[in-house]
Structures are given as C-alpha cells and as structure tokens.
PDB file of N, CA and C in Angstrom:
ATOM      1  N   UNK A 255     -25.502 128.746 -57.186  1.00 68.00           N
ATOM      2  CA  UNK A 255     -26.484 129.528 -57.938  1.00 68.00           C
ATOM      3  C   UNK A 255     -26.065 131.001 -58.002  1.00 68.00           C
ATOM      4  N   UNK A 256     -25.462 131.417 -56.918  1.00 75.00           N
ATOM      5  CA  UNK A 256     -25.064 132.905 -56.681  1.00 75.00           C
ATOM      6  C   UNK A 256     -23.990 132.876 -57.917  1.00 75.00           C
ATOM      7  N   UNK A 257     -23.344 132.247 -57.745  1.00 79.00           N
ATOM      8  CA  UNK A 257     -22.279 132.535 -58.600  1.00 79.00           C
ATOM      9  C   UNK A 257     -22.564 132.249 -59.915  1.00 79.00           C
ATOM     10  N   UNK A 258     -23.168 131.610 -60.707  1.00 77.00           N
ATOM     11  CA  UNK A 258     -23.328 131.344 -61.986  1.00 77.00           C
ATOM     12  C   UNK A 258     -24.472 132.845 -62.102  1.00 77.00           C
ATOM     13  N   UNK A 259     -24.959 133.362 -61.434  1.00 75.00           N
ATOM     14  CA  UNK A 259     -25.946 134.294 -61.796  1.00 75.00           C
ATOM     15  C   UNK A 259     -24.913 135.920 -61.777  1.00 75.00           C
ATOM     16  N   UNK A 260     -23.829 136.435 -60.649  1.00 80.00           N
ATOM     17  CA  UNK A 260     -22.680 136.616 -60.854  1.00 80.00           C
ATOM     18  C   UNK A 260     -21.720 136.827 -62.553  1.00 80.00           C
ATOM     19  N   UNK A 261     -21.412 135.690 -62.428  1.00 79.00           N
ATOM     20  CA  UNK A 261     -20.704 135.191 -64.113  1.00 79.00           C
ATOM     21  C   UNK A 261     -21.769 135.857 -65.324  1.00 79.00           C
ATOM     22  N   UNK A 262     -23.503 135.505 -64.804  1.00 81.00           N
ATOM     23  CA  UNK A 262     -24.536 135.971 -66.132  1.00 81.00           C
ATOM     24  C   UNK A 262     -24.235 137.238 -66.251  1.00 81.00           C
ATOM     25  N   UNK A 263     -24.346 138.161 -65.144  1.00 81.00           N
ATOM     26  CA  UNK A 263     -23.952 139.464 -65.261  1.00 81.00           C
ATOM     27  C   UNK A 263     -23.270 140.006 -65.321  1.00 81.00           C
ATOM     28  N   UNK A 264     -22.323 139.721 -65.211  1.00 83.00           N
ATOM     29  CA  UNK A 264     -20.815 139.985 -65.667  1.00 83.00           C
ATOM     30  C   UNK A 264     -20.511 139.886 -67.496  1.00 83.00           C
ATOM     31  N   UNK A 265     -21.288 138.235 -67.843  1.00 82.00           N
ATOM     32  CA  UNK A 265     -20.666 138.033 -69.032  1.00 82.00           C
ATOM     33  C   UNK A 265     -22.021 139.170 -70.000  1.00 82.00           C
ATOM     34  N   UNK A 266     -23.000 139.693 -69.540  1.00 82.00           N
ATOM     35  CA  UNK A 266     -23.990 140.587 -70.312  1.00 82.00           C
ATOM     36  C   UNK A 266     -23.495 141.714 -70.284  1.00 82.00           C
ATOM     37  N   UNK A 267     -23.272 142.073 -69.191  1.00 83.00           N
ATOM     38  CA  UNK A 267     -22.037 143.029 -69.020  1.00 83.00           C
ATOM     39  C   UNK A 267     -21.199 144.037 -69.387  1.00 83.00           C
ATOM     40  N   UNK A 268     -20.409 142.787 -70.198  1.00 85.00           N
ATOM     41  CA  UNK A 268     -19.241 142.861 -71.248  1.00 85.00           C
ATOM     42  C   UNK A 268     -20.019 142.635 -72.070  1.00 85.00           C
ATOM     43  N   UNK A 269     -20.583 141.998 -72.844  1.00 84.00           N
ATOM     44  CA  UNK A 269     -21.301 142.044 -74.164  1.00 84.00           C
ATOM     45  C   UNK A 269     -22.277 143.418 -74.546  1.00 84.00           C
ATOM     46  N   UNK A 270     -22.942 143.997 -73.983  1.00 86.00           N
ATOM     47  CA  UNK A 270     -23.258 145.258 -73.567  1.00 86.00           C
ATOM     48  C   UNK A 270     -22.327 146.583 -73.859  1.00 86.00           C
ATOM     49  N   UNK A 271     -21.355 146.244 -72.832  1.00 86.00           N
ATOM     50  CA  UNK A 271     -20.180 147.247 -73.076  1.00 86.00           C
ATOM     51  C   UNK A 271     -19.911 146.793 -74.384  1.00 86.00           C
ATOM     52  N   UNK A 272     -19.330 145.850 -75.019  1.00 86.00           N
ATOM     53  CA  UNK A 272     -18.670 145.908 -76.661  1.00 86.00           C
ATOM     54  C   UNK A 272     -19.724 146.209 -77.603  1.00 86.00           C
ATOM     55  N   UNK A 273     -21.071 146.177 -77.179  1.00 88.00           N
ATOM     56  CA  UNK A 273     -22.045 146.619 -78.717  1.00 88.00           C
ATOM     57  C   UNK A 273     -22.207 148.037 -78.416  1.00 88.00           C
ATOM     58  N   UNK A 274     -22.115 148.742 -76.926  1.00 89.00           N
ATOM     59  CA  UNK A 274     -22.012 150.143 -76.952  1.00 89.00           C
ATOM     60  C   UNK A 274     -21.091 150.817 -77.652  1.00 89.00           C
ATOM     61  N   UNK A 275     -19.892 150.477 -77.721  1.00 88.00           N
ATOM     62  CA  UNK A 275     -18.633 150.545 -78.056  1.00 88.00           C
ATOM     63  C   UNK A 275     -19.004 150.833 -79.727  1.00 88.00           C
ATOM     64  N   UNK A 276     -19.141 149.973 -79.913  1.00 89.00           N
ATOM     65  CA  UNK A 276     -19.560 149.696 -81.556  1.00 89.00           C
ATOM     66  C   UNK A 276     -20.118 150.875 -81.648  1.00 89.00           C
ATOM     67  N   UNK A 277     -21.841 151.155 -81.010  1.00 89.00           N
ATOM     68  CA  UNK A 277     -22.506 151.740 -81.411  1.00 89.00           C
ATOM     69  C   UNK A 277     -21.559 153.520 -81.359  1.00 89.00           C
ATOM     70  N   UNK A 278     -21.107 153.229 -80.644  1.00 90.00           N
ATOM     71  CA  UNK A 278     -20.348 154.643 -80.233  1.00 90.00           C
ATOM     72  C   UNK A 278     -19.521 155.365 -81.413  1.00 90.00           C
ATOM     73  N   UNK A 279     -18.707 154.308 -82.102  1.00 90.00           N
ATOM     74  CA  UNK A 279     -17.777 154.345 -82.824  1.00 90.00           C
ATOM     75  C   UNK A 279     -18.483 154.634 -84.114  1.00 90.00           C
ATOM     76  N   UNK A 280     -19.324 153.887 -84.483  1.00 90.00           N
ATOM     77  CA  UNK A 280     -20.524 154.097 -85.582  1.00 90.00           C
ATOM     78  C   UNK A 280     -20.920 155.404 -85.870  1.00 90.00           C
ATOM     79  N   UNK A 281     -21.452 155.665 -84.738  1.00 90.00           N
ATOM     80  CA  UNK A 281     -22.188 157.683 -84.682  1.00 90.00           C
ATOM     81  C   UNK A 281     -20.673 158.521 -84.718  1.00 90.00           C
ATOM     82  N   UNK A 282     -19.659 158.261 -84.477  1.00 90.00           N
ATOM     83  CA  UNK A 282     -18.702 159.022 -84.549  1.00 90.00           C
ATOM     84  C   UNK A 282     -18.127 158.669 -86.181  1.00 90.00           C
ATOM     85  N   UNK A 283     -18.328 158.146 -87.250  1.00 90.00           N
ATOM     86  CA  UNK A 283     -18.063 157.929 -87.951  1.00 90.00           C
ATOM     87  C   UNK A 283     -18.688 158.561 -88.826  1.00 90.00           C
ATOM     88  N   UNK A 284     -20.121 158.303 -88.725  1.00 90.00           N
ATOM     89  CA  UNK A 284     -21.653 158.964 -89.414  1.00 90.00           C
ATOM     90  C   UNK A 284     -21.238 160.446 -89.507  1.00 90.00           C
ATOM     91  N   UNK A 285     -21.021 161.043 -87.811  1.00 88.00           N
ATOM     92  CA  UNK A 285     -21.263 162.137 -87.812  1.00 88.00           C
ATOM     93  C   UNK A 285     -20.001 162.984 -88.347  1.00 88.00           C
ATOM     94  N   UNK A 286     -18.740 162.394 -88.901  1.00 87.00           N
ATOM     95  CA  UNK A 286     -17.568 162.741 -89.188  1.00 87.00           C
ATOM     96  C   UNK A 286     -17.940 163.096 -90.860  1.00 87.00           C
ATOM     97  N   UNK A 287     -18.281 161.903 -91.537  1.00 87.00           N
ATOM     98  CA  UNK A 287     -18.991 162.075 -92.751  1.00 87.00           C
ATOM     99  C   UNK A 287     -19.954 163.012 -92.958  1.00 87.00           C
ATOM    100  N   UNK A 288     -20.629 163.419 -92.235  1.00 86.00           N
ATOM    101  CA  UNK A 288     -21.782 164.333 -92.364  1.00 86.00           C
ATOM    102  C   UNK A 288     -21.215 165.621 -92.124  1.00 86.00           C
ATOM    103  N   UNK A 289     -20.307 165.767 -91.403  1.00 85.00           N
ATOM    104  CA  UNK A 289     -19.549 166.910 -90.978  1.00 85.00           C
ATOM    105  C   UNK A 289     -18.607 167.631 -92.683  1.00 85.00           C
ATOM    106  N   UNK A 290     -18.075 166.652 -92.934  1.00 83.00           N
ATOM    107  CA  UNK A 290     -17.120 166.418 -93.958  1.00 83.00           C
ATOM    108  C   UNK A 290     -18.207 166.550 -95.170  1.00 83.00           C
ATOM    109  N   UNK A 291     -19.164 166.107 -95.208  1.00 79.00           N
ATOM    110  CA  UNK A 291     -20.356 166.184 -96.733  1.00 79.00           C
ATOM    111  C   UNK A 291     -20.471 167.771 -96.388  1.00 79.00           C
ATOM    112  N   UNK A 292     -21.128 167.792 -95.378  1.00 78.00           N
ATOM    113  CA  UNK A 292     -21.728 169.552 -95.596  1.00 78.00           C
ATOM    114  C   UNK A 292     -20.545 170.567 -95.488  1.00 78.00           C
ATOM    115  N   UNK A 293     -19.372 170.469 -95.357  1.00 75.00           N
ATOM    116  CA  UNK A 293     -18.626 171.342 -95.815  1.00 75.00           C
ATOM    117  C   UNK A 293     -18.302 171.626 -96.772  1.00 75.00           C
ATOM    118  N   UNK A 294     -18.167 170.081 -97.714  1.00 72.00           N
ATOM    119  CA  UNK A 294     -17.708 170.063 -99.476  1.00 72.00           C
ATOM    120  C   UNK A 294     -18.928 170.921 -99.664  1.00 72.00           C
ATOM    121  N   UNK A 295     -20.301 170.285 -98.960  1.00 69.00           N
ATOM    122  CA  UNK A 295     -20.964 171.016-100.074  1.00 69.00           C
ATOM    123  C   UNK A 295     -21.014 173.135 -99.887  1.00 69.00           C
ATOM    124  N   UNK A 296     -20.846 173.432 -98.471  1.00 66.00           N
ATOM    125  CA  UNK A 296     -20.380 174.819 -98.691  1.00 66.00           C
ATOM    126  C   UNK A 296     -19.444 175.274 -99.784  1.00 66.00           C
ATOM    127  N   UNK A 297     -18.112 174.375 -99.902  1.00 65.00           N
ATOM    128  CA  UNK A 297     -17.138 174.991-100.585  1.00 65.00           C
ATOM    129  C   UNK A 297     -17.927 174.400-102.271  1.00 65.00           C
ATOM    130  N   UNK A 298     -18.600 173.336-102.280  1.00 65.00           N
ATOM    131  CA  UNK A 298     -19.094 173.762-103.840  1.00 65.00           C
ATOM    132  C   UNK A 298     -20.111 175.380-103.806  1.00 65.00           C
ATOM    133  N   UNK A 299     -20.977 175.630-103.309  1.00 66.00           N
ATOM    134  CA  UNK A 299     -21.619 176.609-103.312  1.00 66.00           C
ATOM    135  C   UNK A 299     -20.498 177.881-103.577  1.00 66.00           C
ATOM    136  N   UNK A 300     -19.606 178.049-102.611  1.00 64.00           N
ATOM    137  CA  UNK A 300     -18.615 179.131-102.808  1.00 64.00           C
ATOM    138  C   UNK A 300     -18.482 178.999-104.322  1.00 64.00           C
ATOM    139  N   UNK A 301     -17.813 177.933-104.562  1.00 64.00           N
ATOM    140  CA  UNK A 301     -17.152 177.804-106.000  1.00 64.00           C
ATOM    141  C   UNK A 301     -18.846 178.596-106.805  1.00 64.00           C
ATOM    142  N   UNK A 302     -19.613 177.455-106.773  1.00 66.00           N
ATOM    143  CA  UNK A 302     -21.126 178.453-107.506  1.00 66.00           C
ATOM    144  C   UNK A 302     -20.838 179.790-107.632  1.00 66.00           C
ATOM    145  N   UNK A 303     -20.705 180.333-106.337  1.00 68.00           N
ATOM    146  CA  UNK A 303     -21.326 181.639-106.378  1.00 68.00           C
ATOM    147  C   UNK A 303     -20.022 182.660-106.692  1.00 68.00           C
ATOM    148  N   UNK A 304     -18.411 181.920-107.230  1.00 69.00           N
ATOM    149  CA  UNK A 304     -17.683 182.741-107.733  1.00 69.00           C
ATOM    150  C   UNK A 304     -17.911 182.506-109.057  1.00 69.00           C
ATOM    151  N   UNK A 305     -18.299 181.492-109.535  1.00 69.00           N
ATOM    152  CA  UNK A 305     -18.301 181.362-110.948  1.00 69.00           C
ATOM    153  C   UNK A 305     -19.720 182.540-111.529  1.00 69.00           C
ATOM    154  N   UNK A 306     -20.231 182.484-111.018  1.00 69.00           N
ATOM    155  CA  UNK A 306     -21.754 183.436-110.847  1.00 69.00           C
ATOM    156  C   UNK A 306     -21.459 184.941-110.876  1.00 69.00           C
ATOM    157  N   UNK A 307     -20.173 185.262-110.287  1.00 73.00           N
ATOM    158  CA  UNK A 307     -19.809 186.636-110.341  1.00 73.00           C
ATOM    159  C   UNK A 307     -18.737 186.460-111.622  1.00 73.00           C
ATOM    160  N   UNK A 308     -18.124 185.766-111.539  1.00 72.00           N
ATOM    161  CA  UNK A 308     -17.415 186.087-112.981  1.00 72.00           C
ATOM    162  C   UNK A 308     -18.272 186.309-114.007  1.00 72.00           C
ATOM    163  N   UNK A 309     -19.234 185.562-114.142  1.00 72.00           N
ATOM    164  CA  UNK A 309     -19.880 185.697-115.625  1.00 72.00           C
ATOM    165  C   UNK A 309     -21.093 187.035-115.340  1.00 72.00           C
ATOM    166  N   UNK A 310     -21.142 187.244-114.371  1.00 73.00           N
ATOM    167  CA  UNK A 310     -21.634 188.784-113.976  1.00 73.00           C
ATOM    168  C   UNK A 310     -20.633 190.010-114.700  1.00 73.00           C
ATOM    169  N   UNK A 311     -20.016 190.036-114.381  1.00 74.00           N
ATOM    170  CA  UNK A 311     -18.896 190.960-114.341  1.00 74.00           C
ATOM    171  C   UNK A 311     -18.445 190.498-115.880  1.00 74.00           C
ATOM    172  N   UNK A 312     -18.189 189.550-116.390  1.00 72.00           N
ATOM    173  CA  UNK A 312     -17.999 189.118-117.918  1.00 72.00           C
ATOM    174  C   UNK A 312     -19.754 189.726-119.121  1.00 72.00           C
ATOM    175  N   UNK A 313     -20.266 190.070-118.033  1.00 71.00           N
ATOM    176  CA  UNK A 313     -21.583 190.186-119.159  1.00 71.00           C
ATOM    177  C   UNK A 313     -21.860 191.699-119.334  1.00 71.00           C
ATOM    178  N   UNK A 314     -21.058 192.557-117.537  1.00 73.00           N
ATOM    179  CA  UNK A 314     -21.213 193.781-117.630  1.00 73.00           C
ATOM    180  C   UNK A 314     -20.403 194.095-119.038  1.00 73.00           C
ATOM    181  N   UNK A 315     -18.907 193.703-118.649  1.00 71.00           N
ATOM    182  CA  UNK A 315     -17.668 194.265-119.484  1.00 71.00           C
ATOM    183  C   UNK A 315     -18.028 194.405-121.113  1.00 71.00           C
ATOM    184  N   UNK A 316     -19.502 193.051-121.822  1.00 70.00           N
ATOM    185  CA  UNK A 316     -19.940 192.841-123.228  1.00 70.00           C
ATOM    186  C   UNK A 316     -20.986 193.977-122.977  1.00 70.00           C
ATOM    187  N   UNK A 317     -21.479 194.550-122.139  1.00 67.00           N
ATOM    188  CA  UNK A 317     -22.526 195.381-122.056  1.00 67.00           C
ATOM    189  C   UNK A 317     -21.442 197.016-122.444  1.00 67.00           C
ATOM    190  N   UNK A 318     -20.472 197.234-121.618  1.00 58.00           N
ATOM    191  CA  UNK A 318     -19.630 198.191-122.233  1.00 58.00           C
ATOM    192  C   UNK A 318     -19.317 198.503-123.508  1.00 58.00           C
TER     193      UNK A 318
END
C-alpha cells in the first residue's frame, strides 16, 4: 500500500511539474507579445507625431 501511494505521488508529481512548465512557458510567451505589441505601438505613435510636425511646419512655410 505504501508503495503504490509513493508511485501516486510521484506520478502527480510529475504531471504537476509538466502542466507548470507549460503554464510557465505560456506567460512567457503572452508576456513577450505584449512586450513586442506595445512597443510597435510606441514607434507607430513616434511615426504619428513626426508626420504631425511635418505637416506643421509644411502649413507654416504656405502661411509665409
């Protein structure tokens, strides 16, 4: 009995450890993407806000 109860906990164990694993790998994936989204979206904003000064500076130069 000892031993088959032994083996249960052992084999939950390991099954335990490999869905942590998973889960681990998952959030490191998520959070890589999310990392990677909100930067594009800084560098679109940059891009925005140069295109925003060009046509600033293009509206002074028609104002001259």
């Amino acid at each position: 009995m000892e031993d088959t109860v032994r083996a249960c906990k052992t084999c939950m164990n390991t099954y335990f450890q490999k869905e942590m694993n998973v889960l681990i790998v998952t959030l490191l994936i998520v959070s890589n993407a999310m990392r990677r989204l909100k930067k594009n979206r800084h560098l679109q904003h940059d891009l925005c806000d140069e295109s925003y000064d060009i046509a600033k500076i293009s509206l002074k130069e028609q104002d001259l």
